[in-house]
Amino acid sequence: MKEVLLIKNGEIALKGLNRSTFEDILVKNIKRRLLDSVGKFTFTKSQSTIIAEANEEDIDFEAAVETLKKVFGIAAFSRAVVCDKDIDEIKRVALEYLGDDLRSIRTFKVNAKRSDKKFPMTSPEICREVGAHLLRSIPSLKVDVHNPDIIVTVEVRDKNVFIHGNQIKGAGGMPVGSAGRVALLVSGGIDSPVAGWMMSKRGLQLNAIHFAAPPYTSKRAEMKVRDLVSIVAKYSGRINFAVVNFTEIQEAIKEHCPEELFTIIMRRLMMKISVRLAERDNCGALVTGESLGQVASQTLGALACTDAAVNMPVFRPCIGMDKDEIITISRAIGAFETSILPYEDCCTVFTPKHPRTRPTLKLIEEAESAFDFSEMIDRAIENVKYEFVD
Ligand code: ATP
Ligand code: MG
């Protein structure tokens, strides 16, 4: 039996004239991901479906399904079998292909779609014939048209018939690469990987920037962040990952600035460096995992001071989310277990005892002017270490 993947794109369908550009990006992304994980496929577009056919025998379709679940821009997909346009063949193949699944559940219904109007039977006739055949062959089955365990779908198209069971939910969103590129400030925590995943879901390609402060932060802490970036990359595709050595700057902040403003000044300097890297790498915005009110540096006033450090949009997709909502996504994308590994972050190493929650920009700018950070910033940028993470 020959199998294919039938892929339904999501919001792309709404994009009017740009639709084919979006579809092309989606196909390119699917092709590359399948190639990386299971093998080579050929694609055809037909109505709102992308049909993926394997070029090689022995393709691991289970693995292909797992790969597709992580590709943004796919609303739903199914693993289907190809069959000749003949009703006896349809009945035989449906039973052979879905028999095991149907024996393990109780209720089903058949759904027929006939885009080839020359096919001699109507959709209701196909449903009746195939349904009766399955009922006869598997005595434990019952029909339930309202809430069946499995919907057996028979799609009669131009060249072939496709038969499949339940659709699999896709990752949704827009194809990565359809919306531009942004730079994610990634820590080892729970929130920033989720933030990156959320923006990638809207079609953005990701760069990632991490600030490390050796020897206060360890190599293993950095490896943990790299692992998190790699988890996000399973969805977003390859991420250009930059590690900035922040030690010298943090020590200077500690030495020259008032303790209650450490965190906010540090965050502003992180943003300033990130903007420079982002501009250099053609990123149109910065992304952080900040969520309103979560910590002292994430009050409305503090965020305004952070934003004032840069003249580039800063996206904070977690801003209105509760921690448990962020954790739900973190678990779903497979990042949580890594995020909670207990390694130090450069932010926490220098945390003041009593951070100021209502800083004014004037106060902060005054405090920052006590020391000229510009040479250190240049040096940090010059010494950035880049790596592609898949
Ligand atoms: P997270 O769970 O993402 O670490 P958090 O709740 O711990 O977030 P903070 O530590 O205040 O919050 O950091 C807020 C945001 O600043 C992070 O989501 C991340 O985008 C950025 N950030 C914090 N530390 C670093 C770092 N060492 N390198 C790069 N970005 C960082
Ligand atoms: Mg953190």
Short mmCIF file of C-alpha atoms and ligand atoms in Angstrom, two decimals:
data_model
loop_
_atom_site.label_atom_id
_atom_site.label_comp_id
_atom_site.label_asym_id
_atom_site.label_seq_id
_atom_site.Cartn_x
_atom_site.Cartn_y
_atom_site.Cartn_z
CA MET A 1 0.00 0.00 0.00
CA LYS A 2 1.31 3.40 -0.93
CA GLU A 3 0.98 6.13 1.69
CA VAL A 4 1.03 9.92 1.38
CA LEU A 5 0.66 12.88 3.72
CA LEU A 6 -2.25 15.23 3.11
CA ILE A 7 -1.50 18.61 4.62
CA LYS A 8 -4.04 21.38 5.24
CA ASN A 9 -2.57 24.81 5.68
CA GLY A 10 -4.06 27.10 8.27
CA GLU A 11 -4.34 30.85 8.20
CA ILE A 12 -2.51 30.97 4.88
CA ALA A 13 -5.88 30.41 3.27
CA LEU A 14 -6.80 33.94 4.33
CA LYS A 15 -3.89 35.63 2.66
CA GLY A 16 -5.48 36.43 -0.70
CA LEU A 17 -2.99 37.30 -3.39
CA ASN A 18 0.03 36.40 -1.27
CA ARG A 19 -1.30 32.97 -0.73
CA SER A 20 0.95 31.17 -3.17
CA THR A 21 4.06 32.85 -1.71
CA PHE A 22 3.04 31.67 1.75
CA GLU A 23 2.32 28.19 0.43
CA ASP A 24 5.69 28.03 -1.28
CA ILE A 25 7.45 28.93 1.97
CA LEU A 26 5.44 26.29 3.81
CA VAL A 27 6.28 23.61 1.25
CA LYS A 28 9.96 24.53 1.42
CA ASN A 29 9.91 24.28 5.23
CA ILE A 30 8.10 20.93 5.23
CA LYS A 31 10.44 19.55 2.58
CA ARG A 32 13.56 20.49 4.52
CA ARG A 33 12.27 19.18 7.83
CA LEU A 34 11.17 15.87 6.35
CA LEU A 35 14.48 15.57 4.55
CA ASP A 36 16.35 16.14 7.84
CA SER A 37 14.27 13.63 9.78
CA VAL A 38 13.00 10.90 7.44
CA GLY A 39 13.77 11.36 3.76
CA LYS A 40 12.90 12.98 0.48
CA PHE A 41 9.33 13.85 -0.50
CA THR A 42 7.72 15.39 -3.60
CA PHE A 43 4.91 17.89 -3.22
CA THR A 44 1.82 18.78 -5.21
CA LYS A 45 -0.71 21.43 -4.36
CA SER A 46 -4.34 20.67 -4.97
CA GLN A 47 -7.20 22.87 -3.74
CA SER A 48 -6.32 23.72 -0.13
CA THR A 49 -4.28 20.55 0.35
CA ILE A 50 -0.57 19.91 -0.05
CA ILE A 51 0.10 16.30 -0.97
CA ALA A 52 3.48 14.91 0.08
CA GLU A 53 4.65 11.74 -1.64
CA ALA A 54 7.74 9.86 -0.49
CA ASN A 55 10.45 9.48 -3.15
CA GLU A 56 11.93 6.47 -1.43
CA GLU A 57 10.56 3.15 -0.22
CA ASP A 58 10.63 2.35 3.49
CA ILE A 59 9.92 5.86 4.69
CA ASP A 60 9.19 5.97 8.42
CA PHE A 61 5.73 7.57 8.38
CA GLU A 62 5.50 7.60 12.18
CA ALA A 63 8.57 9.81 12.27
CA ALA A 64 7.19 11.95 9.44
CA VAL A 65 4.03 12.53 11.47
CA GLU A 66 6.07 13.64 14.49
CA THR A 67 8.03 16.03 12.28
CA LEU A 68 4.91 17.57 10.74
CA LYS A 69 3.42 18.24 14.19
CA LYS A 70 6.20 20.77 14.68
CA VAL A 71 5.92 22.69 11.42
CA PHE A 72 4.16 26.05 11.77
CA GLY A 73 1.61 26.91 9.11
CA ILE A 74 -0.03 23.47 9.14
CA ALA A 75 -3.57 23.46 10.57
CA ALA A 76 -4.13 19.72 10.26
CA PHE A 77 -2.80 16.77 8.33
CA SER A 78 -3.44 13.13 7.75
CA ARG A 79 -1.54 10.06 6.86
CA ALA A 80 -3.46 8.55 3.96
CA VAL A 81 -3.35 5.56 1.62
CA VAL A 82 -3.56 5.91 -2.16
CA CYS A 83 -6.11 3.80 -3.99
CA ASP A 84 -7.52 3.32 -7.52
CA LYS A 85 -10.78 5.00 -8.46
CA ASP A 86 -12.93 1.94 -8.16
CA ILE A 87 -15.48 1.33 -5.43
CA ASP A 88 -14.47 -2.30 -4.80
CA GLU A 89 -10.86 -1.23 -4.47
CA ILE A 90 -11.90 1.59 -2.11
CA LYS A 91 -13.74 -0.88 0.14
CA ARG A 92 -10.89 -3.37 0.13
CA VAL A 93 -8.17 -0.81 0.78
CA ALA A 94 -10.17 1.02 3.49
CA LEU A 95 -10.55 -2.23 5.42
CA GLU A 96 -6.94 -3.26 4.92
CA TYR A 97 -5.50 0.17 5.81
CA LEU A 98 -7.73 1.12 8.74
CA GLY A 99 -8.87 -2.33 9.93
CA ASP A 100 -6.53 -2.51 12.94
CA ASP A 101 -7.55 0.96 14.10
CA LEU A 102 -11.23 0.23 13.60
CA ARG A 103 -11.05 -3.03 15.55
CA SER A 104 -9.66 -1.18 18.57
CA ILE A 105 -12.46 1.43 18.79
CA ARG A 106 -16.25 1.27 18.91
CA THR A 107 -17.84 3.88 16.68
CA PHE A 108 -17.11 5.35 13.28
CA LYS A 109 -18.60 7.13 10.35
CA VAL A 110 -17.56 7.50 6.73
CA ASN A 111 -17.09 10.88 5.17
CA ALA A 112 -16.69 11.09 1.39
CA LYS A 113 -15.43 14.08 -0.59
CA ARG A 114 -15.74 13.91 -4.32
CA SER A 115 -13.83 16.64 -6.13
CA ASP A 116 -13.90 14.55 -9.32
CA LYS A 117 -17.54 14.91 -10.31
CA LYS A 118 -17.09 12.33 -13.09
CA PHE A 119 -16.78 9.56 -10.55
CA PRO A 120 -19.93 7.42 -11.06
CA MET A 121 -21.10 7.47 -7.42
CA THR A 122 -22.21 10.42 -5.28
CA SER A 123 -20.62 11.12 -1.91
CA PRO A 124 -23.58 9.69 0.10
CA GLU A 125 -23.46 6.54 -2.05
CA ILE A 126 -19.75 6.10 -1.38
CA CYS A 127 -20.35 6.57 2.37
CA ARG A 128 -23.10 3.96 2.40
CA GLU A 129 -21.14 1.34 0.44
CA VAL A 130 -17.91 1.73 2.37
CA GLY A 131 -19.72 1.99 5.73
CA ALA A 132 -21.72 -1.18 5.08
CA HIS A 133 -18.58 -3.06 4.06
CA LEU A 134 -16.71 -2.05 7.21
CA LEU A 135 -19.69 -2.95 9.43
CA ARG A 136 -19.98 -6.36 7.79
CA SER A 137 -16.26 -7.04 8.17
CA ILE A 138 -15.83 -5.83 11.76
CA PRO A 139 -18.84 -6.93 13.85
CA SER A 140 -17.83 -4.91 16.94
CA LEU A 141 -18.21 -1.60 15.06
CA LYS A 142 -21.17 0.75 15.28
CA VAL A 143 -22.00 3.88 13.31
CA ASP A 144 -22.20 7.17 15.19
CA VAL A 145 -22.66 10.13 12.89
CA HIS A 146 -22.45 12.74 15.67
CA ASN A 147 -19.47 11.79 17.77
CA PRO A 148 -17.56 8.89 16.20
CA ASP A 149 -14.22 7.61 17.51
CA ILE A 150 -12.90 7.52 13.95
CA ILE A 151 -14.01 9.33 10.83
CA VAL A 152 -13.03 7.31 7.78
CA THR A 153 -12.52 9.83 5.02
CA VAL A 154 -12.59 8.89 1.34
CA GLU A 155 -11.35 11.69 -0.94
CA VAL A 156 -12.01 11.08 -4.62
CA ARG A 157 -9.64 13.38 -6.47
CA ASP A 158 -8.50 13.78 -10.09
CA LYS A 159 -6.01 10.94 -10.36
CA ASN A 160 -6.51 8.84 -7.24
CA VAL A 161 -8.56 8.21 -4.20
CA PHE A 162 -7.08 8.94 -0.76
CA ILE A 163 -8.38 7.14 2.31
CA HIS A 164 -7.53 8.12 5.86
CA GLY A 165 -8.62 8.02 9.48
CA ASN A 166 -8.78 10.96 11.88
CA GLN A 167 -6.91 14.12 11.03
CA ILE A 168 -3.96 15.04 13.21
CA LYS A 169 -3.86 18.56 14.62
CA GLY A 170 -0.99 20.63 13.27
CA ALA A 171 1.05 23.31 15.06
CA GLY A 172 -1.02 26.13 13.51
CA GLY A 173 0.42 29.59 12.98
CA MET A 174 2.23 30.90 9.91
CA PRO A 175 5.15 29.34 8.00
CA VAL A 176 8.51 30.33 9.47
CA GLY A 177 10.18 32.80 7.16
CA SER A 178 6.96 34.45 6.01
CA ALA A 179 7.21 37.31 8.50
CA GLY A 180 10.90 38.26 8.77
CA ARG A 181 13.53 37.71 11.45
CA VAL A 182 13.82 38.69 15.12
CA ALA A 183 16.38 38.29 17.89
CA LEU A 184 15.29 36.38 21.00
CA LEU A 185 16.99 37.21 24.30
CA VAL A 186 17.21 33.76 25.76
CA SER A 187 18.01 32.90 29.36
CA GLY A 188 17.95 29.46 30.94
CA GLY A 189 14.49 30.08 32.37
CA ILE A 190 11.00 28.97 31.46
CA ASP A 191 9.68 32.11 29.78
CA SER A 192 12.10 33.07 27.04
CA PRO A 193 12.03 29.73 25.13
CA VAL A 194 8.23 29.96 25.18
CA ALA A 195 8.42 33.55 23.92
CA GLY A 196 10.66 32.44 21.04
CA TRP A 197 8.31 29.59 20.16
CA MET A 198 5.33 31.96 20.16
CA MET A 199 6.93 34.46 17.81
CA SER A 200 8.22 31.73 15.53
CA LYS A 201 4.66 30.48 15.34
CA ARG A 202 3.73 33.81 13.77
CA GLY A 203 6.13 33.14 10.93
CA LEU A 204 9.32 34.76 12.25
CA GLN A 205 12.78 33.29 11.88
CA LEU A 206 14.82 33.42 15.07
CA ASN A 207 18.23 34.51 16.12
CA ALA A 208 19.02 33.95 19.80
CA ILE A 209 21.25 36.00 22.08
CA HIS A 210 22.44 34.80 25.47
CA PHE A 211 24.41 36.78 28.03
CA ALA A 212 26.83 34.71 30.08
CA ALA A 213 29.03 35.90 32.93
CA PRO A 214 31.85 33.43 33.39
CA PRO A 215 33.17 32.49 35.90
CA TYR A 216 30.04 33.52 37.83
CA THR A 217 28.02 31.44 35.39
CA SER A 218 29.28 28.01 34.36
CA LYS A 219 29.83 26.35 31.01
CA ARG A 220 27.08 23.91 31.93
CA ALA A 221 24.63 26.78 32.41
CA GLU A 222 25.50 27.91 28.88
CA MET A 223 25.02 24.38 27.54
CA LYS A 224 21.60 24.30 29.13
CA VAL A 225 20.64 27.46 27.25
CA ARG A 226 21.97 25.92 24.05
CA ASP A 227 19.79 22.86 24.70
CA LEU A 228 16.76 25.13 25.11
CA VAL A 229 17.59 26.90 21.86
CA SER A 230 17.80 23.52 20.18
CA ILE A 231 14.35 22.57 21.50
CA VAL A 232 12.87 25.78 20.06
CA ALA A 233 14.71 25.11 16.78
CA LYS A 234 12.76 21.87 16.35
CA TYR A 235 9.84 24.21 15.59
CA SER A 236 11.47 27.36 14.25
CA GLY A 237 14.16 25.74 12.16
CA ARG A 238 17.85 26.60 12.49
CA ILE A 239 18.68 29.35 14.99
CA ASN A 240 21.71 31.58 14.80
CA PHE A 241 22.81 31.54 18.46
CA ALA A 242 25.08 34.25 19.88
CA VAL A 243 26.71 34.14 23.30
CA VAL A 244 27.84 37.48 24.71
CA ASN A 245 30.39 37.64 27.52
CA PHE A 246 28.79 40.03 29.98
CA THR A 247 31.14 39.67 32.95
CA GLU A 248 33.14 42.84 32.56
CA ILE A 249 29.99 44.94 32.14
CA GLN A 250 28.24 43.40 35.12
CA GLU A 251 31.26 44.00 37.32
CA ALA A 252 31.35 47.61 36.19
CA ILE A 253 27.66 48.05 36.98
CA LYS A 254 28.27 46.62 40.44
CA GLU A 255 31.15 48.91 41.03
CA HIS A 256 29.71 52.15 39.68
CA CYS A 257 25.91 52.07 39.96
CA PRO A 258 23.54 52.08 42.96
CA GLU A 259 22.61 48.57 44.03
CA GLU A 260 18.83 49.06 43.86
CA LEU A 261 19.19 49.84 40.12
CA PHE A 262 21.54 46.96 39.17
CA THR A 263 18.94 44.83 37.49
CA ILE A 264 17.31 47.52 35.43
CA ILE A 265 20.64 48.96 34.27
CA MET A 266 21.85 45.50 33.41
CA ARG A 267 18.71 44.86 31.38
CA ARG A 268 19.09 48.15 29.53
CA LEU A 269 22.68 47.29 28.63
CA MET A 270 21.59 43.83 27.47
CA MET A 271 19.03 45.53 25.23
CA LYS A 272 21.59 47.97 23.84
CA ILE A 273 23.97 45.17 22.93
CA SER A 274 21.12 43.05 21.54
CA VAL A 275 19.95 45.85 19.26
CA ARG A 276 23.42 46.19 17.79
CA LEU A 277 23.60 42.45 17.12
CA ALA A 278 20.03 42.42 15.81
CA GLU A 279 20.76 45.23 13.34
CA ARG A 280 23.90 43.52 12.17
CA ASP A 281 21.95 40.29 11.52
CA ASN A 282 18.92 41.89 9.84
CA CYS A 283 16.50 41.33 12.69
CA GLY A 284 13.53 43.69 12.86
CA ALA A 285 12.69 43.34 16.55
CA LEU A 286 13.85 41.97 19.89
CA VAL A 287 11.87 39.31 21.75
CA THR A 288 11.94 38.70 25.51
CA GLY A 289 10.11 36.38 27.90
CA GLU A 290 8.97 39.17 30.18
CA SER A 291 5.54 38.96 31.78
CA LEU A 292 3.94 41.93 33.52
CA GLY A 293 4.50 42.05 37.24
CA GLN A 294 6.42 38.77 37.46
CA VAL A 295 9.52 40.30 39.04
CA ALA A 296 10.74 43.78 39.95
CA SER A 297 12.25 44.37 36.52
CA GLN A 298 8.93 43.59 34.87
CA THR A 299 6.68 46.28 36.32
CA LEU A 300 5.16 48.76 33.91
CA GLY A 301 7.65 51.42 34.97
CA ALA A 302 10.65 49.10 34.71
CA LEU A 303 9.62 47.84 31.28
CA ALA A 304 9.24 51.43 30.07
CA CYS A 305 12.80 52.14 31.23
CA THR A 306 14.05 49.00 29.47
CA ASP A 307 12.29 49.99 26.25
CA ALA A 308 13.71 53.50 26.40
CA ALA A 309 17.21 52.02 26.01
CA VAL A 310 16.54 50.96 22.43
CA ASN A 311 14.89 52.19 19.28
CA MET A 312 13.67 48.90 17.94
CA PRO A 313 10.35 47.16 18.62
CA VAL A 314 10.49 44.80 21.60
CA PHE A 315 8.03 41.90 21.44
CA ARG A 316 6.98 40.34 24.74
CA PRO A 317 4.50 37.61 23.81
CA CYS A 318 4.23 36.36 27.43
CA ILE A 319 3.35 39.81 28.76
CA GLY A 320 -0.27 39.02 29.63
CA MET A 321 0.19 35.41 30.62
CA ASP A 322 0.19 33.84 34.07
CA LYS A 323 3.15 31.66 34.98
CA ASP A 324 1.02 28.49 34.82
CA GLU A 325 -0.11 29.38 31.30
CA ILE A 326 3.51 29.82 30.25
CA ILE A 327 4.40 26.51 31.92
CA THR A 328 1.63 24.73 29.99
CA ILE A 329 3.24 25.80 26.71
CA SER A 330 6.72 25.06 28.02
CA ARG A 331 5.67 21.48 28.79
CA ALA A 332 3.85 21.07 25.48
CA ILE A 333 6.92 22.06 23.47
CA GLY A 334 9.20 19.85 25.54
CA ALA A 335 11.25 22.64 27.13
CA PHE A 336 10.08 22.54 30.76
CA GLU A 337 12.28 19.73 32.07
CA THR A 338 15.36 21.46 30.70
CA SER A 339 14.28 24.92 31.87
CA ILE A 340 13.99 23.84 35.49
CA LEU A 341 17.48 22.34 35.69
CA PRO A 342 19.18 24.28 38.46
CA TYR A 343 21.88 26.36 36.83
CA GLU A 344 22.74 29.94 37.58
CA ASP A 345 21.85 32.84 35.27
CA CYS A 346 23.87 36.04 35.01
CA CYS A 347 20.79 38.01 36.13
CA THR A 348 20.50 36.15 39.39
CA VAL A 349 24.19 36.26 40.21
CA PHE A 350 24.04 40.01 40.69
CA THR A 351 20.50 40.39 42.04
CA PRO A 352 20.16 43.33 44.44
CA LYS A 353 18.47 42.68 47.79
CA HIS A 354 15.94 45.46 47.31
CA PRO A 355 15.45 46.21 43.62
CA ARG A 356 13.57 49.38 42.84
CA THR A 357 10.17 48.60 41.35
CA ARG A 358 9.33 52.17 40.31
CA PRO A 359 12.45 53.53 38.73
CA THR A 360 12.26 56.75 36.78
CA LEU A 361 14.15 57.05 33.54
CA LYS A 362 15.83 60.21 34.75
CA LEU A 363 17.19 58.45 37.83
CA ILE A 364 18.49 55.56 35.79
CA GLU A 365 20.10 57.70 33.12
CA GLU A 366 21.85 59.65 35.85
CA ALA A 367 23.09 56.45 37.47
CA GLU A 368 24.32 55.09 34.12
CA SER A 369 26.21 58.27 33.34
CA ALA A 370 28.50 57.59 36.30
CA PHE A 371 30.43 55.26 34.01
CA ASP A 372 31.09 55.15 30.26
CA PHE A 373 30.11 51.64 29.18
CA SER A 374 30.61 52.22 25.45
CA GLU A 375 34.06 50.64 25.13
CA MET A 376 32.98 47.58 27.07
CA ILE A 377 29.91 47.28 24.88
CA ASP A 378 32.04 47.43 21.73
CA ARG A 379 34.36 44.81 23.15
CA ALA A 380 31.50 42.49 24.10
CA ILE A 381 30.09 42.78 20.58
CA GLU A 382 33.47 42.15 18.99
CA ASN A 383 33.92 38.96 21.01
CA VAL A 384 30.50 37.42 20.48
CA LYS A 385 30.61 33.68 19.80
CA TYR A 386 28.18 32.48 17.10
CA GLU A 387 26.91 29.01 16.46
CA PHE A 388 24.11 27.57 14.32
CA VAL A 389 21.79 25.46 16.41
CA ASP A 390 19.38 22.95 14.86
P1 ATP B 1 13.06 33.53 31.86
O1 ATP B 1 12.22 32.46 32.44
O2 ATP B 1 12.92 33.65 30.37
O3 ATP B 1 14.49 33.45 32.33
P2 ATP B 1 12.44 35.33 33.95
O4 ATP B 1 11.06 35.34 34.40
O5 ATP B 1 13.44 34.56 34.72
O6 ATP B 1 12.48 34.89 32.43
P3 ATP B 1 14.22 37.61 33.95
O7 ATP B 1 15.32 36.77 34.44
O8 ATP B 1 13.93 38.91 34.59
O9 ATP B 1 12.83 36.86 33.89
O10 ATP B 1 14.45 37.89 32.44
C1 ATP B 1 13.49 38.51 31.66
C2 ATP B 1 13.85 38.30 30.21
O11 ATP B 1 15.13 38.87 29.93
C3 ATP B 1 13.99 36.85 29.83
O12 ATP B 1 12.76 36.27 29.48
C4 ATP B 1 14.94 36.92 28.65
O13 ATP B 1 14.24 37.30 27.48
C5 ATP B 1 15.86 38.07 29.06
N1 ATP B 1 17.05 37.54 29.75
C6 ATP B 1 17.24 37.35 31.08
N2 ATP B 1 18.46 36.86 31.33
C7 ATP B 1 19.08 36.73 30.14
C8 ATP B 1 20.37 36.27 29.71
N3 ATP B 1 21.27 35.83 30.58
N4 ATP B 1 20.64 36.30 28.39
C9 ATP B 1 19.74 36.74 27.50
N5 ATP B 1 18.52 37.17 27.84
C10 ATP B 1 18.19 37.18 29.14
MG MG B 2 15.48 34.34 34.05
#
